[in-house]
Coordinates of C-alpha atoms and ligand atoms in Angstrom, one line a residue:
M1 CA 122.4 137.3 108.8
I2 CA 120.5 138.0 106.1
R3 CA 123.4 140.6 105.1
R4 CA 125.8 138.2 106.2
I5 CA 124.9 135.5 104.1
D6 CA 125.5 137.5 101.2
A7 CA 129.0 138.9 102.5
L8 CA 129.6 134.9 102.7
E9 CA 128.6 134.0 99.1
A10 CA 130.5 136.7 97.4
E11 CA 133.8 135.9 99.8
A12 CA 133.2 132.3 98.9
A13 CA 132.4 132.9 95.2
R14 CA 135.9 135.0 94.8
A15 CA 137.6 131.7 96.6
F16 CA 136.1 129.6 94.2
D17 CA 136.9 131.4 91.3
E18 CA 140.1 132.5 92.1
A19 CA 141.4 128.7 93.0
R20 CA 144.8 128.1 90.9
D21 CA 144.5 124.2 91.4
S22 CA 142.6 121.1 92.6
G23 CA 144.2 121.4 95.4
A24 CA 143.3 125.2 96.6
L25 CA 139.4 124.6 95.3
E26 CA 139.3 121.4 97.7
Q27 CA 140.5 123.7 100.4
S28 CA 138.0 126.5 99.4
R29 CA 135.1 123.5 99.4
V30 CA 136.0 122.4 102.9
R31 CA 135.9 126.1 104.4
W32 CA 132.6 127.3 102.6
L33 CA 130.3 124.3 101.7
G34 CA 132.0 121.8 104.0
R35 CA 130.3 120.0 107.6
K36 CA 132.3 122.9 110.1
S37 CA 131.6 126.0 107.3
E38 CA 129.9 129.1 108.5
L39 CA 126.8 128.5 106.1
T40 CA 126.5 124.5 107.4
Q41 CA 126.7 126.0 111.0
L42 CA 124.0 128.5 110.6
L43 CA 121.5 125.7 108.3
R44 CA 121.8 123.9 111.2
G45 CA 121.0 126.6 113.4
L46 CA 117.8 127.4 111.7
K47 CA 115.5 125.7 114.1
D48 CA 116.5 128.2 116.9
L49 CA 115.2 131.1 115.3
P50 CA 112.2 132.5 115.9
A51 CA 109.5 131.6 113.2
P52 CA 109.0 134.2 110.5
E53 CA 112.9 135.2 110.3
R54 CA 113.6 131.0 110.3
A55 CA 111.3 131.1 106.8
A56 CA 113.5 134.3 105.3
V57 CA 116.9 133.2 106.7
G58 CA 116.5 129.6 105.4
A59 CA 115.5 130.3 102.2
R60 CA 118.8 133.1 101.3
A61 CA 120.7 130.1 102.5
N62 CA 119.5 127.7 100.8
R63 CA 119.8 129.8 97.7
T64 CA 123.2 130.6 98.5
R65 CA 124.2 127.1 99.0
E66 CA 122.7 126.2 95.7
A67 CA 124.7 129.0 94.1
L68 CA 128.1 128.1 96.1
E69 CA 127.8 124.6 94.2
E70 CA 127.2 125.6 91.2
R71 CA 129.9 127.7 91.3
Y72 CA 132.3 124.7 92.7
E73 CA 131.4 122.1 89.9
A74 CA 132.1 125.0 87.5
A75 CA 135.6 125.9 89.1
R76 CA 136.1 122.3 89.0
A77 CA 135.7 121.7 85.4
R78 CA 137.8 124.2 84.9
L79 CA 140.7 122.6 86.5
G80 CA 139.9 119.2 84.9
G81 CA 139.9 117.6 88.4
A82 CA 137.6 114.8 89.9
S83 CA 135.1 115.5 92.9
P84 CA 136.3 114.7 96.1
P85 CA 135.1 111.1 96.8
A86 CA 131.8 110.4 98.7
A87 CA 132.8 108.9 102.6
S88 CA 131.4 105.3 101.1
A89 CA 133.6 104.9 97.4
R90 CA 135.2 102.3 97.2
D91 CA 138.0 101.8 94.4
V92 CA 137.9 98.9 93.1
T93 CA 141.0 99.2 91.0
L94 CA 143.4 98.9 94.2
P95 CA 145.0 95.5 94.7
G96 CA 143.7 93.9 97.6
R97 CA 145.3 93.5 100.8
C98 CA 146.7 90.1 101.9
L99 CA 145.4 88.6 105.1
P100 CA 148.4 86.3 106.3
R101 CA 146.7 82.8 106.1
G102 CA 148.3 79.8 108.3
H103 CA 148.9 76.1 107.5
E104 CA 149.5 72.8 108.8
H105 CA 152.4 72.2 110.9
L106 CA 154.8 69.7 108.8
I107 CA 154.6 67.4 112.1
S108 CA 150.9 67.7 111.0
Q109 CA 151.8 67.6 106.8
V110 CA 153.6 64.4 107.9
L111 CA 151.2 62.4 109.8
R112 CA 148.3 62.8 107.2
E113 CA 151.0 61.5 104.9
I114 CA 151.5 58.3 106.6
R115 CA 148.2 57.5 107.3
T116 CA 146.9 57.9 103.7
I117 CA 150.3 55.5 102.8
F118 CA 148.8 53.0 105.5
H119 CA 145.0 53.8 104.6
G120 CA 146.6 52.3 101.4
M121 CA 147.6 49.2 103.3
G122 CA 144.1 48.2 104.5
F123 CA 144.8 50.1 108.0
S124 CA 142.8 52.1 110.0
L125 CA 143.3 54.5 112.3
A126 CA 143.4 54.3 115.8
E127 CA 143.7 56.8 119.1
G128 CA 144.2 56.4 122.9
P129 CA 144.9 58.5 125.4
Q130 CA 148.4 60.2 126.3
V131 CA 147.6 59.8 130.1
E132 CA 148.0 55.8 130.7
D133 CA 147.9 53.4 133.8
D134 CA 150.7 51.1 134.1
R135 CA 148.9 48.0 132.8
H136 CA 148.8 49.8 129.2
N137 CA 152.2 51.1 129.3
F138 CA 154.3 48.4 130.8
G139 CA 152.0 45.6 132.4
A140 CA 150.5 44.4 129.2
L141 CA 153.2 44.9 126.9
N142 CA 155.2 41.7 128.9
M143 CA 157.0 44.0 131.2
P144 CA 155.7 43.1 134.2
E145 CA 157.0 45.4 137.8
G146 CA 160.8 45.1 138.1
H147 CA 161.4 44.1 134.6
P148 CA 164.5 45.9 133.8
A149 CA 163.3 47.7 130.3
R150 CA 161.4 49.9 132.6
A151 CA 164.1 51.2 132.8
M152 CA 164.9 51.9 129.0
T153 CA 162.7 55.2 129.4
D154 CA 162.2 57.3 132.2
T155 CA 158.4 57.9 132.9
F156 CA 156.8 60.5 133.8
Y157 CA 154.4 59.9 136.4
L158 CA 151.8 61.8 137.5
K159 CA 150.8 60.2 140.3
P160 CA 151.3 56.8 141.5
G161 CA 149.2 54.4 138.4
A162 CA 148.7 57.6 136.3
L163 CA 151.9 58.2 134.0
L164 CA 152.1 60.1 130.6
R165 CA 152.2 57.2 127.7
T166 CA 156.4 56.5 126.5
H167 CA 155.3 55.2 123.6
T168 CA 152.4 54.6 121.2
S169 CA 152.2 50.7 122.1
S170 CA 149.9 51.2 124.4
V171 CA 147.2 51.6 121.8
Q172 CA 148.0 48.0 120.7
I173 CA 146.7 47.1 124.1
R174 CA 143.5 49.5 124.3
V175 CA 142.2 48.5 120.3
M176 CA 142.9 44.5 121.6
E177 CA 141.2 44.4 124.6
R178 CA 138.1 46.0 122.8
Q179 CA 138.4 44.1 119.8
A180 CA 138.9 41.0 118.3
P181 CA 141.1 39.8 115.2
P182 CA 141.6 40.1 112.7
V183 CA 143.3 43.7 113.8
R184 CA 145.2 46.2 111.6
I185 CA 145.7 49.5 112.9
I186 CA 148.3 52.3 113.0
C187 CA 147.7 54.7 116.0
P188 CA 149.4 57.9 115.5
G189 CA 150.4 60.0 118.7
R190 CA 152.2 62.4 121.4
V191 CA 154.7 60.7 123.9
F192 CA 156.7 62.0 126.6
R193 CA 159.7 60.8 127.9
N194 CA 162.0 62.3 130.9
E195 CA 164.5 62.7 128.9
A196 CA 167.4 65.9 128.7
V197 CA 167.4 67.7 125.6
D198 CA 169.6 67.8 122.5
A199 CA 169.7 67.9 118.9
T200 CA 167.8 64.3 118.5
H201 CA 165.9 63.7 121.3
H202 CA 162.9 65.4 122.9
F203 CA 161.0 65.0 126.5
E204 CA 157.9 65.2 124.1
F205 CA 157.8 64.0 120.5
H206 CA 155.5 61.8 117.8
Q207 CA 155.4 58.0 117.3
V208 CA 153.4 56.2 114.8
E209 CA 152.6 52.5 115.8
G210 CA 151.8 49.3 113.7
L211 CA 150.2 46.6 114.8
Y212 CA 148.8 43.4 112.4
V213 CA 146.8 40.4 114.0
D214 CA 145.6 37.8 111.9
E215 CA 145.9 34.2 110.7
N216 CA 149.1 33.4 109.6
V217 CA 151.2 36.7 109.5
S218 CA 154.7 36.4 109.5
L219 CA 158.2 38.4 109.4
A220 CA 157.7 38.7 105.4
D221 CA 154.4 40.6 105.4
L222 CA 156.1 42.7 108.4
K223 CA 159.1 43.2 106.1
G224 CA 156.8 43.9 102.9
T225 CA 155.0 46.0 104.6
L226 CA 157.8 48.6 106.0
E227 CA 159.7 48.3 102.6
H228 CA 156.6 49.8 101.1
F229 CA 155.6 52.3 103.9
L230 CA 159.7 53.6 103.4
K231 CA 160.0 53.6 99.9
S232 CA 156.7 55.7 100.0
F233 CA 158.0 58.1 102.0
F234 CA 162.1 58.5 101.5
G235 CA 161.7 57.6 97.7
P236 CA 162.2 54.4 95.8
E237 CA 166.0 54.0 96.1
T238 CA 165.9 53.8 99.3
E239 CA 168.1 51.3 100.6
I240 CA 166.7 49.2 103.8
R241 CA 168.5 47.2 106.4
F242 CA 166.5 45.1 109.3
S243 CA 169.1 43.9 112.1
P244 CA 167.8 41.8 115.2
S245 CA 166.8 44.4 118.6
Y246 CA 165.5 43.7 122.0
F247 CA 161.7 44.8 123.0
P248 CA 160.0 43.2 125.6
F249 CA 156.5 43.5 124.2
V250 CA 158.0 41.3 120.2
E251 CA 159.7 38.4 119.7
P252 CA 161.9 37.7 117.6
G253 CA 162.9 41.8 117.7
A254 CA 164.1 44.2 115.0
Q255 CA 165.7 47.6 114.5
V256 CA 165.2 48.7 110.7
D257 CA 167.6 51.4 109.3
I258 CA 167.8 53.1 106.2
R259 CA 170.8 53.8 104.5
C260 CA 172.3 57.2 105.0
F261 CA 170.9 60.4 103.1
F262 CA 173.9 62.6 104.0
C263 CA 176.8 60.4 103.3
G264 CA 175.6 57.6 100.6
G265 CA 176.6 55.1 103.5
K266 CA 180.6 56.3 103.5
G267 CA 179.6 57.2 107.6
C268 CA 179.6 60.5 108.4
A269 CA 178.6 62.9 111.7
V270 CA 174.6 62.7 111.3
C271 CA 174.9 58.6 110.7
G272 CA 178.0 58.2 113.0
P273 CA 180.9 56.7 112.3
L274 CA 179.9 53.2 114.4
S275 CA 176.5 52.9 112.2
E276 CA 178.8 53.0 109.5
G277 CA 176.2 54.7 106.6
W278 CA 172.9 53.3 108.2
L279 CA 169.9 55.0 110.3
E280 CA 167.9 53.6 112.3
V281 CA 164.5 54.6 112.1
L282 CA 161.9 52.6 113.7
G283 CA 161.7 49.2 116.2
A284 CA 159.6 46.4 114.9
G285 CA 159.1 42.5 115.5
M286 CA 156.7 39.6 115.3
V287 CA 154.0 40.5 118.6
H288 CA 155.1 38.6 121.6
P289 CA 152.8 35.6 122.8
N290 CA 152.8 37.0 126.6
V291 CA 151.3 40.1 125.4
F292 CA 148.2 38.4 123.5
R293 CA 147.8 36.4 126.2
A294 CA 147.6 39.8 128.5
V295 CA 144.8 40.8 126.4
G296 CA 142.8 37.3 125.7
Y297 CA 144.2 36.7 122.5
D298 CA 145.2 32.6 121.7
P299 CA 148.7 33.0 120.8
E300 CA 148.2 29.3 119.8
R301 CA 145.9 30.6 116.5
W302 CA 146.9 34.1 116.2
T303 CA 150.1 35.6 115.2
G304 CA 150.7 39.4 114.4
Y305 CA 153.8 42.0 113.8
A306 CA 153.9 45.3 115.7
F307 CA 156.4 48.3 114.6
G308 CA 157.1 52.0 116.0
A309 CA 158.9 55.0 114.7
G310 CA 159.6 58.6 115.8
I311 CA 157.6 61.2 113.9
E312 CA 160.4 64.1 114.0
R313 CA 163.2 61.4 113.5
L314 CA 161.7 60.5 110.3
V315 CA 161.2 64.0 109.1
M316 CA 164.5 65.3 110.1
L317 CA 166.2 62.8 107.7
R318 CA 163.8 63.4 105.1
H319 CA 164.0 67.5 104.7
G320 CA 167.6 67.2 106.4
V321 CA 166.5 69.3 109.7
P322 CA 169.7 69.1 111.7
D323 CA 167.6 69.6 114.9
L324 CA 164.8 68.6 116.3
R325 CA 164.2 71.0 119.0
V326 CA 162.8 73.1 116.2
F327 CA 159.8 71.5 116.1
F328 CA 158.9 72.4 119.1
E329 CA 160.0 76.3 119.4
S330 CA 156.8 77.5 116.9
D331 CA 159.6 79.6 115.1
V332 CA 157.6 81.1 112.3
R333 CA 160.9 81.0 110.0
F334 CA 161.1 77.6 110.3
V335 CA 157.0 76.6 110.1
R336 CA 156.7 78.5 106.8
Q337 CA 159.5 76.5 104.6
F338 CA 156.9 74.2 104.9
Ligands
FA5_1 C1 159.4 52.1 121.3 O1 159.4 53.2 121.4 C2 158.7 50.9 120.4 N1 157.7 51.0 121.3 C3 158.7 50.6 119.2 C4 158.0 49.4 118.5 C5 157.0 49.3 118.5 C6 159.3 48.5 118.9 C7 156.5 48.1 118.1 C8 158.9 47.3 118.4 C9 157.1 47.2 118.3 P1 162.1 53.2 120.8 O2 161.9 53.7 122.3 O3 163.3 52.8 120.1 O4 161.0 51.9 120.8 O5 161.9 54.5 120.3 C10 161.2 54.4 118.8 C11 161.3 55.5 118.3 O6 161.2 56.9 118.8 C12 162.9 55.5 118.0 O7 163.5 54.8 116.7 C13 163.3 56.9 117.7 O8 162.9 57.4 115.9 C14 162.0 58.0 118.4 N2 162.8 58.6 119.7 C15 162.8 57.9 121.0 N3 163.5 58.4 121.7 C16 163.0 59.2 121.5 C17 163.2 61.2 122.3 N4 163.6 60.9 122.9 N5 163.2 61.9 120.8 C18 162.5 62.0 119.9 N6 162.5 60.6 119.5 C19 162.5 59.3 120.0

Protein backbone atom coordinates (compact mmCIF):
# COMPACT_ATOMS: atom_id res chain seq x y z
CA MET A 1 0.00 0.00 0.00
CA ILE A 2 2.93 2.30 0.76
CA ARG A 3 4.20 1.66 -2.77
CA ARG A 4 0.87 2.62 -4.21
CA ILE A 5 0.93 5.87 -2.20
CA ASP A 6 4.40 6.69 -3.56
CA ALA A 7 3.28 6.05 -7.12
CA LEU A 8 0.16 8.13 -6.58
CA GLU A 9 2.20 11.04 -5.20
CA ALA A 10 4.58 10.97 -8.16
CA GLU A 11 1.72 10.88 -10.66
CA ALA A 12 -0.21 13.69 -8.95
CA ALA A 13 2.89 15.89 -8.54
CA ARG A 14 3.60 15.52 -12.24
CA ALA A 15 0.00 16.46 -13.10
CA PHE A 16 0.18 19.65 -10.96
CA ASP A 17 3.58 20.61 -12.39
CA GLU A 18 2.51 20.06 -15.96
CA ALA A 19 -0.85 21.83 -15.77
CA ARG A 20 -0.93 24.47 -18.53
CA ASP A 21 -3.80 26.58 -17.22
CA SER A 22 -5.97 26.95 -14.16
CA GLY A 23 -8.74 24.80 -15.71
CA ALA A 24 -6.38 21.84 -16.13
CA LEU A 25 -4.95 22.43 -12.65
CA GLU A 26 -8.43 22.42 -11.14
CA GLN A 27 -9.22 19.13 -12.89
CA SER A 28 -6.05 17.63 -11.42
CA ARG A 29 -6.89 18.94 -7.97
CA VAL A 30 -10.30 17.27 -8.11
CA ARG A 31 -8.79 14.04 -9.43
CA TRP A 32 -5.91 13.79 -6.86
CA LEU A 33 -7.08 15.72 -3.83
CA GLY A 34 -10.89 15.92 -4.24
CA ARG A 35 -13.47 14.16 -2.06
CA LYS A 36 -13.61 11.15 -4.40
CA SER A 37 -9.87 10.96 -5.06
CA GLU A 38 -7.96 7.75 -4.38
CA LEU A 39 -5.95 9.42 -1.60
CA THR A 40 -9.05 10.65 0.24
CA GLN A 41 -10.67 7.20 -0.05
CA LEU A 42 -7.50 5.64 1.25
CA LEU A 43 -7.41 7.95 4.28
CA ARG A 44 -11.06 7.16 4.98
CA GLY A 45 -10.34 3.43 4.85
CA LEU A 46 -7.51 3.62 7.42
CA LYS A 47 -9.82 2.63 10.24
CA ASP A 48 -10.32 -0.80 8.66
CA LEU A 49 -6.58 -1.64 8.59
CA PRO A 50 -4.89 -3.71 11.33
CA ALA A 51 -3.38 -1.38 13.98
CA PRO A 52 0.35 -1.65 13.15
CA GLU A 53 -0.21 -1.15 9.43
CA ARG A 54 -2.71 1.68 10.11
CA ALA A 55 -0.06 3.87 11.79
CA ALA A 56 2.50 3.47 9.03
CA VAL A 57 0.09 3.89 6.12
CA GLY A 58 -1.69 6.80 7.85
CA ALA A 59 1.54 8.71 8.44
CA ARG A 60 2.64 8.15 4.85
CA ALA A 61 -0.69 9.10 3.33
CA ASN A 62 -0.90 12.30 5.39
CA ARG A 63 2.60 13.32 4.35
CA THR A 64 1.61 12.71 0.74
CA ARG A 65 -1.51 14.84 1.13
CA GLU A 66 0.50 17.73 2.62
CA ALA A 67 3.16 17.44 -0.09
CA LEU A 68 0.57 17.40 -2.84
CA GLU A 69 -1.26 20.39 -1.36
CA GLU A 70 1.99 22.35 -1.40
CA ARG A 71 2.65 21.25 -4.98
CA TYR A 72 -0.82 22.33 -5.95
CA GLU A 73 -0.41 25.78 -4.28
CA ALA A 74 2.90 26.23 -6.10
CA ALA A 75 1.28 25.39 -9.43
CA ARG A 76 -1.59 27.74 -8.72
CA ALA A 77 0.81 30.57 -7.91
CA ARG A 78 2.69 29.83 -11.15
CA LEU A 79 -0.54 30.07 -13.18
CA GLY A 80 -1.76 33.16 -11.26
CA GLY A 81 -5.23 31.63 -10.55
CA ALA A 82 -7.52 32.00 -7.56
CA SER A 83 -8.25 29.21 -5.08
CA PRO A 84 -11.38 27.24 -5.79
CA PRO A 85 -14.23 28.69 -3.74
CA ALA A 86 -14.92 27.04 -0.41
CA ALA A 87 -18.41 25.53 -0.18
CA SER A 88 -19.58 28.34 2.11
CA ALA A 89 -17.97 31.23 0.17
CA ARG A 90 -20.26 34.11 -0.90
CA ASP A 91 -19.43 36.61 -3.60
CA VAL A 92 -20.69 39.80 -1.99
CA THR A 93 -19.97 41.81 -5.13
CA LEU A 94 -22.69 40.02 -7.16
CA PRO A 95 -25.88 42.09 -7.68
CA GLY A 96 -28.71 40.96 -5.40
CA ARG A 97 -31.57 38.84 -6.67
CA CYS A 98 -34.81 40.87 -6.90
CA LEU A 99 -37.77 39.15 -5.30
CA PRO A 100 -41.11 40.03 -6.89
CA ARG A 101 -43.15 42.31 -4.61
CA GLY A 102 -46.91 42.58 -4.61
CA HIS A 103 -48.82 45.80 -4.05
CA GLU A 104 -52.33 47.00 -3.27
CA HIS A 105 -54.93 46.53 -5.99
CA LEU A 106 -56.10 49.78 -7.61
CA ILE A 107 -59.57 49.42 -6.05
CA SER A 108 -58.03 49.08 -2.56
CA GLN A 109 -55.79 52.09 -3.20
CA VAL A 110 -58.81 54.17 -4.21
CA LEU A 111 -60.88 53.00 -1.24
CA ARG A 112 -58.06 54.15 1.04
CA GLU A 113 -57.86 57.49 -0.75
CA ILE A 114 -61.63 58.01 -0.42
CA ARG A 115 -61.49 57.20 3.29
CA THR A 116 -58.74 59.81 3.71
CA ILE A 117 -60.76 62.51 1.93
CA PHE A 118 -63.81 61.88 4.11
CA HIS A 119 -61.80 61.52 7.32
CA GLY A 120 -60.61 65.07 6.57
CA MET A 121 -64.27 66.19 6.71
CA GLY A 122 -64.95 64.43 10.03
CA PHE A 123 -66.51 61.21 8.71
CA SER A 124 -65.68 57.98 10.47
CA LEU A 125 -65.64 54.47 9.02
CA ALA A 126 -68.51 51.99 9.39
CA GLU A 127 -68.84 48.46 8.07
CA GLY A 128 -71.68 45.98 7.77
CA PRO A 129 -72.27 42.38 6.66
CA GLN A 130 -72.40 41.37 3.00
CA VAL A 131 -75.14 38.83 3.77
CA GLU A 132 -78.11 40.92 4.76
CA ASP A 133 -81.73 40.51 5.73
CA ASP A 134 -84.73 42.05 4.05
CA ARG A 135 -85.21 44.76 6.66
CA HIS A 136 -81.72 46.28 6.37
CA ASN A 137 -81.44 46.06 2.59
CA PHE A 138 -85.03 47.09 1.77
CA GLY A 139 -87.70 47.42 4.49
CA ALA A 140 -86.11 50.04 6.73
CA LEU A 141 -85.02 51.96 3.62
CA ASN A 142 -88.64 52.77 2.82
CA MET A 143 -89.06 49.81 0.48
CA PRO A 144 -91.72 47.63 2.14
CA GLU A 145 -92.66 44.25 0.70
CA GLY A 146 -94.08 44.70 -2.81
CA HIS A 147 -92.56 48.18 -3.29
CA PRO A 148 -91.81 48.60 -7.02
CA ALA A 149 -88.33 50.02 -6.28
CA ARG A 150 -87.21 46.57 -5.13
CA ALA A 151 -87.24 45.59 -8.78
CA MET A 152 -84.68 48.34 -9.57
CA THR A 153 -81.99 45.86 -8.57
CA ASP A 154 -82.02 42.09 -9.18
CA THR A 155 -81.19 40.46 -5.88
CA PHE A 156 -79.25 37.28 -5.10
CA TYR A 157 -81.30 35.44 -2.46
CA LEU A 158 -79.44 32.81 -0.40
CA LYS A 159 -82.61 31.56 1.31
CA PRO A 160 -85.88 33.26 2.24
CA GLY A 161 -84.97 36.36 4.24
CA ALA A 162 -81.19 36.15 3.57
CA LEU A 163 -79.70 37.95 0.59
CA LEU A 164 -76.42 39.43 -0.67
CA ARG A 165 -76.69 43.18 -0.08
CA THR A 166 -77.47 45.10 -3.25
CA HIS A 167 -76.09 48.39 -1.92
CA THR A 168 -74.18 49.79 1.04
CA SER A 169 -77.26 51.74 2.17
CA SER A 170 -77.97 48.73 4.44
CA VAL A 171 -75.04 49.86 6.63
CA GLN A 172 -76.76 53.24 7.28
CA ILE A 173 -79.61 51.36 8.92
CA ARG A 174 -77.32 49.19 11.05
CA VAL A 175 -75.40 52.25 12.29
CA MET A 176 -78.52 54.32 13.07
CA GLU A 177 -80.06 51.36 14.93
CA ARG A 178 -77.16 51.22 17.36
CA GLN A 179 -76.11 54.88 17.58
CA ALA A 180 -78.00 58.03 18.55
CA PRO A 181 -77.46 61.14 16.37
CA PRO A 182 -75.31 62.92 15.39
CA VAL A 183 -73.95 60.40 12.87
CA ARG A 184 -71.31 61.13 10.27
CA ILE A 185 -70.06 57.96 8.55
CA ILE A 186 -68.87 56.50 5.30
CA CYS A 187 -69.36 52.81 4.56
CA PRO A 188 -67.22 51.39 1.77
CA GLY A 189 -67.84 47.79 0.76
CA ARG A 190 -68.69 45.09 -1.73
CA VAL A 191 -72.21 44.74 -3.12
CA PHE A 192 -73.90 42.19 -5.38
CA ARG A 193 -76.58 42.36 -8.06
CA ASN A 194 -77.88 39.64 -10.34
CA GLU A 195 -77.00 41.58 -13.50
CA ALA A 196 -75.71 40.69 -16.95
CA VAL A 197 -72.01 41.59 -17.04
CA ASP A 198 -70.83 44.16 -19.58
CA ALA A 199 -68.24 46.97 -19.79
CA THR A 200 -69.98 49.07 -17.11
CA HIS A 201 -71.93 46.47 -15.11
CA HIS A 202 -70.77 43.61 -12.93
CA PHE A 203 -72.64 41.26 -10.60
CA GLU A 204 -70.15 42.17 -7.85
CA PHE A 205 -68.76 45.67 -7.35
CA HIS A 206 -67.90 48.23 -4.66
CA GLN A 207 -69.83 51.20 -3.36
CA VAL A 208 -69.13 53.85 -0.80
CA GLU A 209 -72.06 55.14 1.18
CA GLY A 210 -72.11 58.39 3.14
CA LEU A 211 -74.52 59.45 5.87
CA TYR A 212 -74.70 62.62 7.93
CA VAL A 213 -77.47 63.11 10.50
CA ASP A 214 -77.72 66.06 12.85
CA GLU A 215 -79.99 69.02 13.56
CA ASN A 216 -80.41 71.43 10.63
CA VAL A 217 -78.51 69.46 8.00
CA SER A 218 -79.40 70.96 4.62
CA LEU A 219 -79.13 70.19 0.92
CA ALA A 220 -76.41 72.86 0.79
CA ASP A 221 -74.32 70.75 3.20
CA LEU A 222 -74.75 67.75 0.91
CA LYS A 223 -73.72 69.77 -2.14
CA GLY A 224 -70.68 71.23 -0.41
CA THR A 225 -69.52 67.82 0.83
CA LEU A 226 -69.91 66.11 -2.54
CA GLU A 227 -68.25 69.00 -4.40
CA HIS A 228 -65.27 68.80 -2.06
CA PHE A 229 -65.08 65.03 -2.49
CA LEU A 230 -65.37 65.04 -6.28
CA LYS A 231 -62.87 67.91 -6.73
CA SER A 232 -60.38 66.20 -4.39
CA PHE A 233 -60.79 62.94 -6.28
CA PHE A 234 -61.00 64.14 -9.90
CA GLY A 235 -59.14 67.45 -9.63
CA PRO A 236 -60.09 71.05 -8.78
CA GLU A 237 -61.25 71.90 -12.33
CA THR A 238 -63.98 69.23 -12.28
CA GLU A 239 -67.42 70.55 -13.25
CA ILE A 240 -70.26 69.06 -11.20
CA ARG A 241 -74.00 68.97 -11.87
CA PHE A 242 -76.88 67.99 -9.56
CA SER A 243 -80.19 66.92 -11.09
CA PRO A 244 -83.36 65.39 -9.58
CA SER A 245 -83.57 61.62 -9.27
CA TYR A 246 -85.56 59.03 -7.35
CA PHE A 247 -84.42 56.71 -4.56
CA PRO A 248 -87.11 55.59 -2.06
CA PHE A 249 -84.90 56.30 0.96
CA VAL A 250 -84.26 60.00 0.19
CA GLU A 251 -86.48 62.99 -0.50
CA PRO A 252 -85.54 64.98 -2.48
CA GLY A 253 -83.20 62.64 -4.36
CA ALA A 254 -80.45 63.69 -6.72
CA GLN A 255 -78.14 62.30 -9.33
CA VAL A 256 -74.67 63.83 -9.44
CA ASP A 257 -72.82 64.08 -12.74
CA ILE A 258 -69.39 65.33 -13.69
CA ARG A 259 -68.38 66.82 -17.03
CA CYS A 260 -67.11 64.03 -19.30
CA PHE A 261 -63.30 63.85 -19.29
CA PHE A 262 -63.15 62.06 -22.58
CA CYS A 263 -64.97 64.58 -24.82
CA GLY A 264 -64.89 67.68 -22.59
CA GLY A 265 -68.69 67.88 -22.75
CA LYS A 266 -69.40 67.50 -26.48
CA GLY A 267 -70.94 64.02 -26.14
CA CYS A 268 -69.08 60.80 -27.00
CA ALA A 269 -69.28 57.00 -26.82
CA VAL A 270 -68.37 57.07 -23.11
CA CYS A 271 -70.91 59.61 -21.85
CA GLY A 272 -73.42 58.74 -24.60
CA PRO A 273 -75.07 61.17 -27.01
CA LEU A 274 -78.10 61.65 -24.72
CA SER A 275 -75.99 62.61 -21.66
CA GLU A 276 -74.70 65.67 -23.56
CA GLY A 277 -71.21 65.39 -22.11
CA TRP A 278 -72.11 64.53 -18.49
CA LEU A 279 -71.29 61.31 -16.62
CA GLU A 280 -73.34 60.06 -13.69
CA VAL A 281 -71.12 59.29 -10.72
CA LEU A 282 -73.41 58.89 -7.71
CA GLY A 283 -76.86 59.05 -6.18
CA ALA A 284 -77.72 61.22 -3.17
CA GLY A 285 -80.47 63.03 -1.28
CA MET A 286 -81.96 64.07 2.05
CA VAL A 287 -82.81 61.09 4.29
CA HIS A 288 -86.52 60.23 4.01
CA PRO A 289 -88.53 60.66 7.27
CA ASN A 290 -89.71 57.02 6.99
CA VAL A 291 -86.09 55.86 7.26
CA PHE A 292 -85.68 57.87 10.48
CA ARG A 293 -88.92 56.40 11.82
CA ALA A 294 -87.74 52.84 11.00
CA VAL A 295 -84.62 53.29 13.18
CA GLY A 296 -86.35 55.23 15.99
CA TYR A 297 -85.03 58.73 15.16
CA ASP A 298 -87.48 61.63 15.50
CA PRO A 299 -87.88 63.06 11.95
CA GLU A 300 -89.17 66.35 13.42
CA ARG A 301 -85.87 66.91 15.15
CA TRP A 302 -83.23 65.22 13.00
CA THR A 303 -82.32 65.89 9.41
CA GLY A 304 -79.67 64.25 7.28
CA TYR A 305 -78.25 63.50 3.89
CA ALA A 306 -77.00 60.28 2.29
CA PHE A 307 -75.13 59.42 -0.86
CA GLY A 308 -73.82 56.31 -2.60
CA ALA A 309 -71.17 56.01 -5.32
CA GLY A 310 -69.91 53.08 -7.40
CA ILE A 311 -66.15 52.78 -6.85
CA GLU A 312 -65.32 50.97 -10.12
CA ARG A 313 -67.13 53.66 -12.12
CA LEU A 314 -65.18 56.43 -10.33
CA VAL A 315 -61.90 54.61 -11.02
CA MET A 316 -62.80 53.98 -14.66
CA LEU A 317 -63.38 57.67 -15.19
CA ARG A 318 -60.28 58.89 -13.42
CA HIS A 319 -57.89 56.34 -14.97
CA GLY A 320 -59.52 55.98 -18.39
CA VAL A 321 -60.29 52.26 -17.92
CA PRO A 322 -62.83 51.41 -20.62
CA ASP A 323 -64.08 48.09 -19.18
CA LEU A 324 -64.78 47.38 -15.50
CA ARG A 325 -64.36 43.60 -15.90
CA VAL A 326 -60.56 44.03 -15.69
CA PHE A 327 -60.91 44.92 -11.99
CA PHE A 328 -62.04 41.38 -11.22
CA GLU A 329 -59.89 39.30 -13.58
CA SER A 330 -56.60 39.39 -11.60
CA ASP A 331 -54.61 39.91 -14.82
CA VAL A 332 -51.21 41.05 -13.53
CA ARG A 333 -50.55 43.01 -16.74
CA PHE A 334 -53.40 45.31 -15.67
CA VAL A 335 -52.75 45.19 -11.92
CA ARG A 336 -49.05 46.14 -12.33
CA GLN A 337 -49.91 49.40 -14.12
CA PHE A 338 -51.06 51.09 -10.92
C1 LIG B 1 -77.77 52.94 -5.05
O1 LIG B 1 -77.27 51.82 -4.89
C2 LIG B 1 -78.14 53.79 -3.87
N1 LIG B 1 -78.07 52.99 -2.66
C3 LIG B 1 -77.21 54.99 -3.79
C4 LIG B 1 -77.74 56.06 -2.87
C5 LIG B 1 -77.31 56.08 -1.56
C6 LIG B 1 -78.65 56.99 -3.35
C7 LIG B 1 -77.83 57.04 -0.70
C8 LIG B 1 -79.15 57.98 -2.48
C9 LIG B 1 -78.74 57.99 -1.18
P1 LIG B 1 -77.58 52.94 -7.63
O2 LIG B 1 -78.33 51.69 -7.89
O3 LIG B 1 -77.74 54.03 -8.63
O4 LIG B 1 -77.89 53.55 -6.24
O5 LIG B 1 -76.03 52.57 -7.54
C10 LIG B 1 -75.07 53.53 -7.13
C11 LIG B 1 -73.83 53.46 -8.03
O6 LIG B 1 -73.33 52.11 -8.10
C12 LIG B 1 -74.10 53.83 -9.49
O7 LIG B 1 -74.05 55.23 -9.66
C13 LIG B 1 -72.98 53.14 -10.20
O8 LIG B 1 -71.82 53.93 -10.13
C14 LIG B 1 -72.76 51.91 -9.38
N2 LIG B 1 -73.35 50.72 -9.98
C15 LIG B 1 -74.66 50.38 -10.05
N3 LIG B 1 -74.83 49.19 -10.65
C16 LIG B 1 -73.59 48.75 -10.97
C17 LIG B 1 -73.06 47.55 -11.59
N4 LIG B 1 -73.85 46.55 -11.98
N5 LIG B 1 -71.72 47.44 -11.76
C18 LIG B 1 -70.91 48.42 -11.34
N6 LIG B 1 -71.32 49.56 -10.74
C19 LIG B 1 -72.64 49.72 -10.55
